[in-house]
Amino acid sequence: FLHDFEAPPNLDLGGCGLWTTLEAWRTTAFAGLTKRDDAAAAAVRNEFSEKRVSETLDALRKKAPPDDQNMVFAHNDLLAANILVDAESGTVRIVDLEYGAPSYAAFDVANHLNEWAGGTGDVDDAVPLGAPDWSRLPTSDETRAWVAAYLRTEEAEAIDAFSRDVELFLVVDHFYWGLWGLNQSCTEGDAD
């Protein structure tokens, strides 16, 4: 199961890398935008206020569970293409750990559920690149069933609590990948 592995003894899971990463990407992206004078960067600066982004992230962090609650070594990019299953043995391998860091289990689950909407442009994906189909997101009942299987429990209180965290982190996940994209465009020179 996801997150069921013994962490190496020297791996510190005490701090949450999610907020550190978001802050670093925000800082880098907006610093890059201020150095550029092209029309695309100006359009992004007009659309996204650094102050508003910072305030929104602060508000989301205040709603999040404490940093020590349900902390795991999270993949942070858990789309289906990063989960490989050997059909013969049933062995599951998780790949592409470049964004892996200590984070909330609910964030990793939320990221995975957001990926259900598609938009990654995979060959077999009916949704074109950059155009997610939000109707493909799991329903509340599907999310609860997924969470119950993840937690391996039928205890309603535990399922409800974790599902609430997942719901919050669905929004945080959009900020995560939005800031990632903005950061990439600013550091690679293409703000389109």
Short mmCIF file of C-alpha atoms in Angstrom, two decimals:
data_model
loop_
_atom_site.label_atom_id
_atom_site.label_comp_id
_atom_site.label_asym_id
_atom_site.label_seq_id
_atom_site.Cartn_x
_atom_site.Cartn_y
_atom_site.Cartn_z
CA PHE A 1 0.00 0.00 0.00
CA LEU A 2 0.98 3.59 -0.58
CA HIS A 3 3.09 4.99 2.24
CA ASP A 4 3.55 1.55 3.83
CA PHE A 5 7.27 1.25 3.82
CA GLU A 6 9.87 1.52 6.47
CA ALA A 7 11.65 4.83 6.11
CA PRO A 8 15.43 4.77 6.40
CA PRO A 9 16.43 5.71 9.97
CA ASN A 10 18.25 8.84 8.75
CA LEU A 11 15.19 10.16 6.87
CA ASP A 12 13.66 12.98 8.91
CA LEU A 13 9.86 12.99 8.53
CA GLY A 14 9.47 15.65 11.20
CA GLY A 15 8.98 18.61 8.90
CA CYS A 16 6.55 19.16 6.08
CA GLY A 17 8.24 19.73 2.73
CA LEU A 18 4.97 20.76 1.08
CA TRP A 19 4.86 24.30 2.47
CA THR A 20 8.62 24.78 2.03
CA THR A 21 8.35 23.77 -1.62
CA LEU A 22 5.35 26.01 -2.25
CA GLU A 23 7.11 28.98 -0.67
CA ALA A 24 10.28 28.36 -2.68
CA TRP A 25 8.36 28.06 -5.95
CA ARG A 26 6.35 31.21 -5.18
CA THR A 27 9.48 33.19 -4.38
CA THR A 28 11.37 31.98 -7.44
CA ALA A 29 8.44 32.46 -9.81
CA PHE A 30 7.61 36.00 -8.77
CA ALA A 31 11.28 37.00 -8.66
CA GLY A 32 11.60 35.71 -12.21
CA LEU A 33 8.49 37.58 -13.33
CA THR A 34 9.76 40.90 -11.97
CA LYS A 35 13.01 40.56 -13.97
CA ARG A 36 11.22 40.08 -17.26
CA ASP A 37 9.71 42.82 -19.38
CA ASP A 38 8.02 40.81 -22.14
CA ALA A 39 4.27 40.88 -22.77
CA ALA A 40 3.66 37.31 -21.57
CA ALA A 41 5.33 37.99 -18.20
CA ALA A 42 3.38 41.26 -17.85
CA ALA A 43 0.14 39.38 -18.48
CA VAL A 44 1.01 36.83 -15.79
CA ARG A 45 1.93 39.62 -13.33
CA ASN A 46 -1.42 41.30 -14.04
CA GLU A 47 -3.32 38.05 -13.55
CA PHE A 48 -1.50 36.76 -10.44
CA SER A 49 -0.79 38.99 -7.49
CA GLU A 50 2.07 37.66 -5.39
CA LYS A 51 0.39 39.12 -2.31
CA ARG A 52 -2.88 37.33 -3.08
CA VAL A 53 -1.09 34.04 -3.77
CA SER A 54 0.83 34.36 -0.47
CA GLU A 55 -2.32 35.21 1.48
CA THR A 56 -4.22 32.29 -0.05
CA LEU A 57 -1.42 29.85 0.72
CA ASP A 58 -1.25 31.16 4.30
CA ALA A 59 -5.00 30.67 4.68
CA LEU A 60 -4.80 27.12 3.31
CA ARG A 61 -1.91 26.28 5.62
CA LYS A 62 -3.91 27.49 8.62
CA LYS A 63 -6.74 25.12 7.63
CA ALA A 64 -4.36 22.19 7.19
CA PRO A 65 -3.71 19.65 9.91
CA PRO A 66 -0.65 20.19 12.11
CA ASP A 67 2.62 19.36 10.34
CA ASP A 68 3.11 16.25 12.46
CA GLN A 69 -0.29 14.71 11.67
CA ASN A 70 -0.34 11.91 9.08
CA MET A 71 3.14 12.85 7.88
CA VAL A 72 4.66 10.37 5.42
CA PHE A 73 7.32 10.33 2.78
CA ALA A 74 4.99 11.44 -0.01
CA HIS A 75 5.46 10.99 -3.73
CA ASN A 76 3.82 14.38 -4.51
CA ASP A 77 3.26 13.48 -8.19
CA LEU A 78 1.14 10.37 -7.90
CA LEU A 79 -0.46 10.12 -11.32
CA ALA A 80 -1.36 6.72 -12.74
CA ALA A 81 1.69 6.74 -15.04
CA ASN A 82 3.92 6.75 -11.94
CA ILE A 83 2.34 3.56 -10.57
CA LEU A 84 3.63 0.45 -12.33
CA VAL A 85 1.98 -2.92 -11.74
CA ASP A 86 3.60 -6.15 -12.89
CA ALA A 87 0.67 -8.13 -14.31
CA GLU A 88 2.28 -11.50 -13.58
CA SER A 89 3.48 -10.97 -10.02
CA GLY A 90 1.15 -8.19 -8.92
CA THR A 91 4.18 -6.25 -7.72
CA VAL A 92 3.52 -2.52 -7.54
CA ARG A 93 6.33 -0.05 -8.11
CA ILE A 94 6.11 3.68 -7.59
CA VAL A 95 8.44 5.63 -9.92
CA ASP A 96 9.46 9.25 -10.61
CA LEU A 97 10.19 10.38 -7.07
CA GLU A 98 11.84 13.69 -7.97
CA TYR A 99 9.23 15.62 -5.95
CA GLY A 100 9.15 13.14 -3.08
CA ALA A 101 9.40 14.74 0.35
CA PRO A 102 7.90 14.57 3.83
CA SER A 103 4.31 15.68 3.49
CA TYR A 104 0.75 14.88 4.45
CA ALA A 105 -0.63 11.52 3.34
CA ALA A 106 -3.86 13.35 2.43
CA PHE A 107 -1.95 15.63 0.03
CA ASP A 108 -0.55 12.62 -1.85
CA VAL A 109 -4.04 11.10 -2.04
CA ALA A 110 -5.54 14.43 -3.18
CA ASN A 111 -2.89 14.76 -5.90
CA HIS A 112 -3.73 11.25 -7.10
CA LEU A 113 -7.48 11.96 -7.12
CA ASN A 114 -7.00 15.26 -8.99
CA GLU A 115 -5.17 13.27 -11.67
CA TRP A 116 -8.41 11.39 -12.37
CA ALA A 117 -9.52 14.49 -14.28
CA GLY A 118 -6.82 13.88 -16.88
CA GLY A 119 -5.39 16.69 -18.93
CA THR A 120 -1.89 15.23 -18.97
CA GLY A 121 -2.16 14.42 -22.67
CA ASP A 122 -1.31 10.75 -22.31
CA VAL A 123 -1.72 8.76 -25.52
CA ASP A 124 -4.67 6.82 -24.12
CA ASP A 125 -6.18 9.89 -22.47
CA ALA A 126 -9.38 11.13 -24.11
CA VAL A 127 -8.78 14.56 -22.55
CA PRO A 128 -6.29 16.72 -24.48
CA LEU A 129 -3.16 18.16 -22.89
CA GLY A 130 -3.98 20.95 -20.47
CA ALA A 131 -7.73 20.42 -20.58
CA PRO A 132 -8.81 18.39 -17.56
CA ASP A 133 -12.33 17.03 -17.44
CA TRP A 134 -13.45 17.77 -13.87
CA SER A 135 -16.48 15.53 -14.27
CA ARG A 136 -13.98 12.65 -14.00
CA LEU A 137 -13.08 13.56 -10.42
CA PRO A 138 -14.27 10.95 -7.94
CA THR A 139 -17.61 11.58 -6.31
CA SER A 140 -17.84 12.00 -2.57
CA ASP A 141 -18.82 8.34 -2.24
CA GLU A 142 -15.93 7.22 -4.46
CA THR A 143 -13.51 9.34 -2.44
CA ARG A 144 -14.80 7.85 0.83
CA ALA A 145 -14.45 4.33 -0.61
CA TRP A 146 -10.90 5.13 -1.78
CA VAL A 147 -10.02 6.58 1.64
CA ALA A 148 -11.54 3.58 3.46
CA ALA A 149 -9.42 1.24 1.34
CA TYR A 150 -6.33 3.42 1.86
CA LEU A 151 -6.83 3.55 5.63
CA ARG A 152 -7.95 -0.10 5.71
CA THR A 153 -10.84 0.76 7.99
CA GLU A 154 -14.58 1.05 8.00
CA GLU A 155 -14.54 3.47 10.95
CA ALA A 156 -16.68 6.39 9.77
CA GLU A 157 -14.96 8.98 11.96
CA ALA A 158 -11.50 8.16 10.59
CA ILE A 159 -12.78 8.08 7.01
CA ASP A 160 -14.60 11.41 7.46
CA ALA A 161 -11.56 13.13 9.01
CA PHE A 162 -9.14 11.94 6.34
CA SER A 163 -11.66 12.73 3.57
CA ARG A 164 -11.95 16.32 4.89
CA ASP A 165 -8.17 16.63 4.75
CA VAL A 166 -8.15 15.25 1.19
CA GLU A 167 -10.81 17.81 0.21
CA LEU A 168 -8.65 20.68 1.50
CA PHE A 169 -5.56 19.28 -0.21
CA LEU A 170 -7.39 19.01 -3.54
CA VAL A 171 -7.22 22.83 -3.55
CA VAL A 172 -3.63 22.93 -2.26
CA ASP A 173 -2.67 20.52 -5.05
CA HIS A 174 -3.90 23.03 -7.65
CA PHE A 175 -1.67 25.67 -6.07
CA TYR A 176 1.21 23.19 -6.01
CA TRP A 177 1.07 22.47 -9.73
CA GLY A 178 0.07 26.03 -10.64
CA LEU A 179 3.12 27.42 -8.85
CA TRP A 180 5.24 24.64 -10.32
CA GLY A 181 4.14 25.70 -13.82
CA LEU A 182 4.64 29.39 -13.11
CA ASN A 183 8.05 28.67 -11.59
CA GLN A 184 9.06 26.52 -14.60
CA SER A 185 7.95 29.16 -17.08
CA CYS A 186 9.78 31.93 -15.24
CA THR A 187 13.01 30.01 -14.77
CA GLU A 188 12.97 28.56 -18.30
CA GLY A 189 12.02 31.84 -19.95
CA ASP A 190 8.53 31.11 -21.30
CA ALA A 191 5.64 32.66 -19.37
CA ASP A 192 2.99 31.47 -21.81
#
